[in-house]
Amino acid sequence: MLLLTASVAAACSLLTPTRVGRDLFTPLHDVGGAERRLPLGSLLTVADRTCPAELQPVRVLASNPAYRASANGIHTAAIGDEGCIVRTRVEPLGHRKLLVQPQATHYPPGTILSSPPKDCAVQDMRPVTSEMVAQVQAVQKTWAELFGGTVGVDVTEWGRVSLPLPTALTADQITQQQDAERLLTPKQAEKATTHLGPSQDGEPLYTHFTGSDAMGSDIWGQADAISSLLRLAAGWAAACRALDLVDASARNCTLQIGDLGWYNDKRPDPLGHRHHYRGRCVDLRLFRNDGSRYEAYWNRPDDRPDVTGGYSVSLTEAFVAHARAEAPVKILYFNDPNVAGATPQPGHDDHIHLCF
């Protein structure tokens, strides 16, 4: 269950950028210097410097790392940076609580603080409203029911919750994976797995691969859809291992998750999708018969030299049947005509597009 600390009488006075439309950032100006972009969900305090009357002097205590997008040559504000922000684009913390982010080390990730620490050590925290807290708690409750324990979950200012990804692979681990999988070209290399979900029988129940998207930009969805995906992953893991199929090994059963949604419902979807802006859809790699975690196509061979394994029609067909029977699936696109329950749609030869 969610960890909740007791209220602390804080001597720390915090500010946070104001949300405007679907913008992820607000400008942080430096008089006579370069502009930086300040992510929403950052934490600020008043700085001892001079700014024009219409601007508020601030110092960055926590620069929210969740929002990642094209910078167009403008640097993102870092912890300790000072600058001037338009007064209408910043406001007091008010009744917001603080969410400890997944990368934190001083508190368990996912902890909610009802007020700031006295020492203002908030570098791994972000402000959240009561509505945002409810979204986080809903996913954490599902996680606890399925896997036990707690997990770090992030949330955007638009109420989109992150897919829980408790294990991030290091750069060395990703390089080792690329070598072992023979991902030789840049296009192949970017398709390596980057994160692992919970494990069973020594294998993750699901993985995530980032592809060409900015890290962390494609893992967001509505809380009930994320919970449905977690239940589907757990249920499929058990069902797949019980199948009387040659391909149904623990490794081959792993659900390989690609794109979910963007931080909000911006359209066109910056990830390049038609339906994902709703925060209810996910792209899943096709299942393989050889233990590889590389992509597969139903209608073409593997593009790596000397690879003889590939697409498993039997596992993919079993998964589609399971998802249709056990999950609140509204849309399921995939082009193999041998797979019952899938609707063909252009561009879906190498993945299943599933919407809850």
Short mmCIF file of N, CA, C and O in Angstrom, two decimals, residues 64-65 68 76 78 85 129 145 157 164 167 171 215 218 230 266 270 289 303 305 313 320 335:
data_model
loop_
_atom_site.label_atom_id
_atom_site.label_comp_id
_atom_site.label_asym_id
_atom_site.label_seq_id
_atom_site.Cartn_x
_atom_site.Cartn_y
_atom_site.Cartn_z
N ASN A 64 12.07 18.92 -12.30
CA ASN A 64 11.35 17.69 -12.63
C ASN A 64 11.95 17.00 -13.85
O ASN A 64 11.93 17.55 -14.95
N PRO A 65 12.48 15.77 -13.70
CA PRO A 65 13.12 15.09 -14.83
C PRO A 65 12.14 14.31 -15.71
O PRO A 65 12.55 13.73 -16.71
N ARG A 68 10.34 15.22 -20.96
CA ARG A 68 11.46 15.20 -21.92
C ARG A 68 10.89 15.47 -23.30
O ARG A 68 9.96 14.80 -23.73
N THR A 76 17.62 22.83 -20.26
CA THR A 76 16.65 22.65 -19.18
C THR A 76 17.27 23.10 -17.87
O THR A 76 18.43 22.81 -17.58
N ALA A 78 18.50 23.34 -14.15
CA ALA A 78 19.00 22.31 -13.25
C ALA A 78 18.91 22.79 -11.82
O ALA A 78 18.72 23.98 -11.54
N ILE A 85 11.24 34.41 -13.49
CA ILE A 85 10.09 33.76 -14.11
C ILE A 85 8.91 34.73 -14.08
O ILE A 85 8.74 35.49 -13.12
N THR A 129 -1.36 17.45 -6.77
CA THR A 129 -2.66 17.80 -6.23
C THR A 129 -3.33 16.54 -5.68
O THR A 129 -2.87 15.41 -5.90
N GLU A 145 -1.71 -5.48 -5.05
CA GLU A 145 -2.58 -6.65 -5.16
C GLU A 145 -1.96 -7.74 -6.02
O GLU A 145 -2.09 -8.95 -5.72
N GLU A 157 0.97 16.57 -14.72
CA GLU A 157 0.01 17.60 -14.31
C GLU A 157 -1.36 17.40 -14.96
O GLU A 157 -2.33 18.04 -14.56
N PRO A 164 4.64 1.44 -14.16
CA PRO A 164 5.70 1.15 -13.20
C PRO A 164 6.84 0.36 -13.85
O PRO A 164 6.61 -0.69 -14.46
N THR A 167 12.95 -1.51 -12.65
CA THR A 167 14.36 -1.73 -12.96
C THR A 167 14.73 -1.06 -14.27
O THR A 167 14.22 -1.43 -15.33
N ALA A 171 23.61 1.71 -18.84
CA ALA A 171 24.17 1.82 -20.20
C ALA A 171 25.00 0.60 -20.55
O ALA A 171 24.95 0.10 -21.68
N MET A 215 13.63 9.23 -23.65
CA MET A 215 13.45 8.31 -22.54
C MET A 215 12.36 8.81 -21.60
O MET A 215 12.38 9.95 -21.15
N ASP A 218 7.06 8.07 -23.34
CA ASP A 218 6.04 7.22 -23.98
C ASP A 218 5.43 6.20 -23.02
O ASP A 218 4.92 5.17 -23.44
N LEU A 230 -1.37 -3.82 -16.17
CA LEU A 230 -0.69 -4.61 -15.15
C LEU A 230 -1.42 -5.92 -14.90
O LEU A 230 -0.79 -6.99 -14.78
N LYS A 266 -2.12 15.89 -26.07
CA LYS A 266 -1.70 16.74 -27.18
C LYS A 266 -1.89 16.02 -28.50
O LYS A 266 -1.57 14.84 -28.64
N PRO A 270 2.66 13.41 -30.24
CA PRO A 270 4.09 13.56 -30.55
C PRO A 270 4.82 12.23 -30.76
O PRO A 270 5.92 12.21 -31.30
N ASN A 289 9.76 -17.24 -30.75
CA ASN A 289 9.95 -18.65 -30.39
C ASN A 289 11.38 -18.98 -30.02
O ASN A 289 11.71 -20.16 -29.82
N ASP A 303 15.71 -9.37 -39.48
CA ASP A 303 16.66 -8.62 -40.31
C ASP A 303 18.10 -8.75 -39.83
O ASP A 303 18.99 -8.07 -40.35
N PRO A 305 21.58 -11.05 -39.43
CA PRO A 305 22.17 -12.19 -40.14
C PRO A 305 22.22 -13.44 -39.27
O PRO A 305 22.48 -13.38 -38.06
N VAL A 313 3.49 -17.64 -34.02
CA VAL A 313 2.06 -17.45 -34.26
C VAL A 313 1.25 -18.09 -33.14
O VAL A 313 0.20 -17.56 -32.72
N VAL A 320 -3.70 -13.08 -27.81
CA VAL A 320 -4.87 -12.33 -28.27
C VAL A 320 -6.14 -12.95 -27.69
O VAL A 320 -7.04 -12.23 -27.22
N ASN A 335 -2.12 -7.67 -37.94
CA ASN A 335 -2.40 -8.00 -39.33
C ASN A 335 -2.30 -9.47 -39.74
O ASN A 335 -2.61 -9.79 -40.89
#
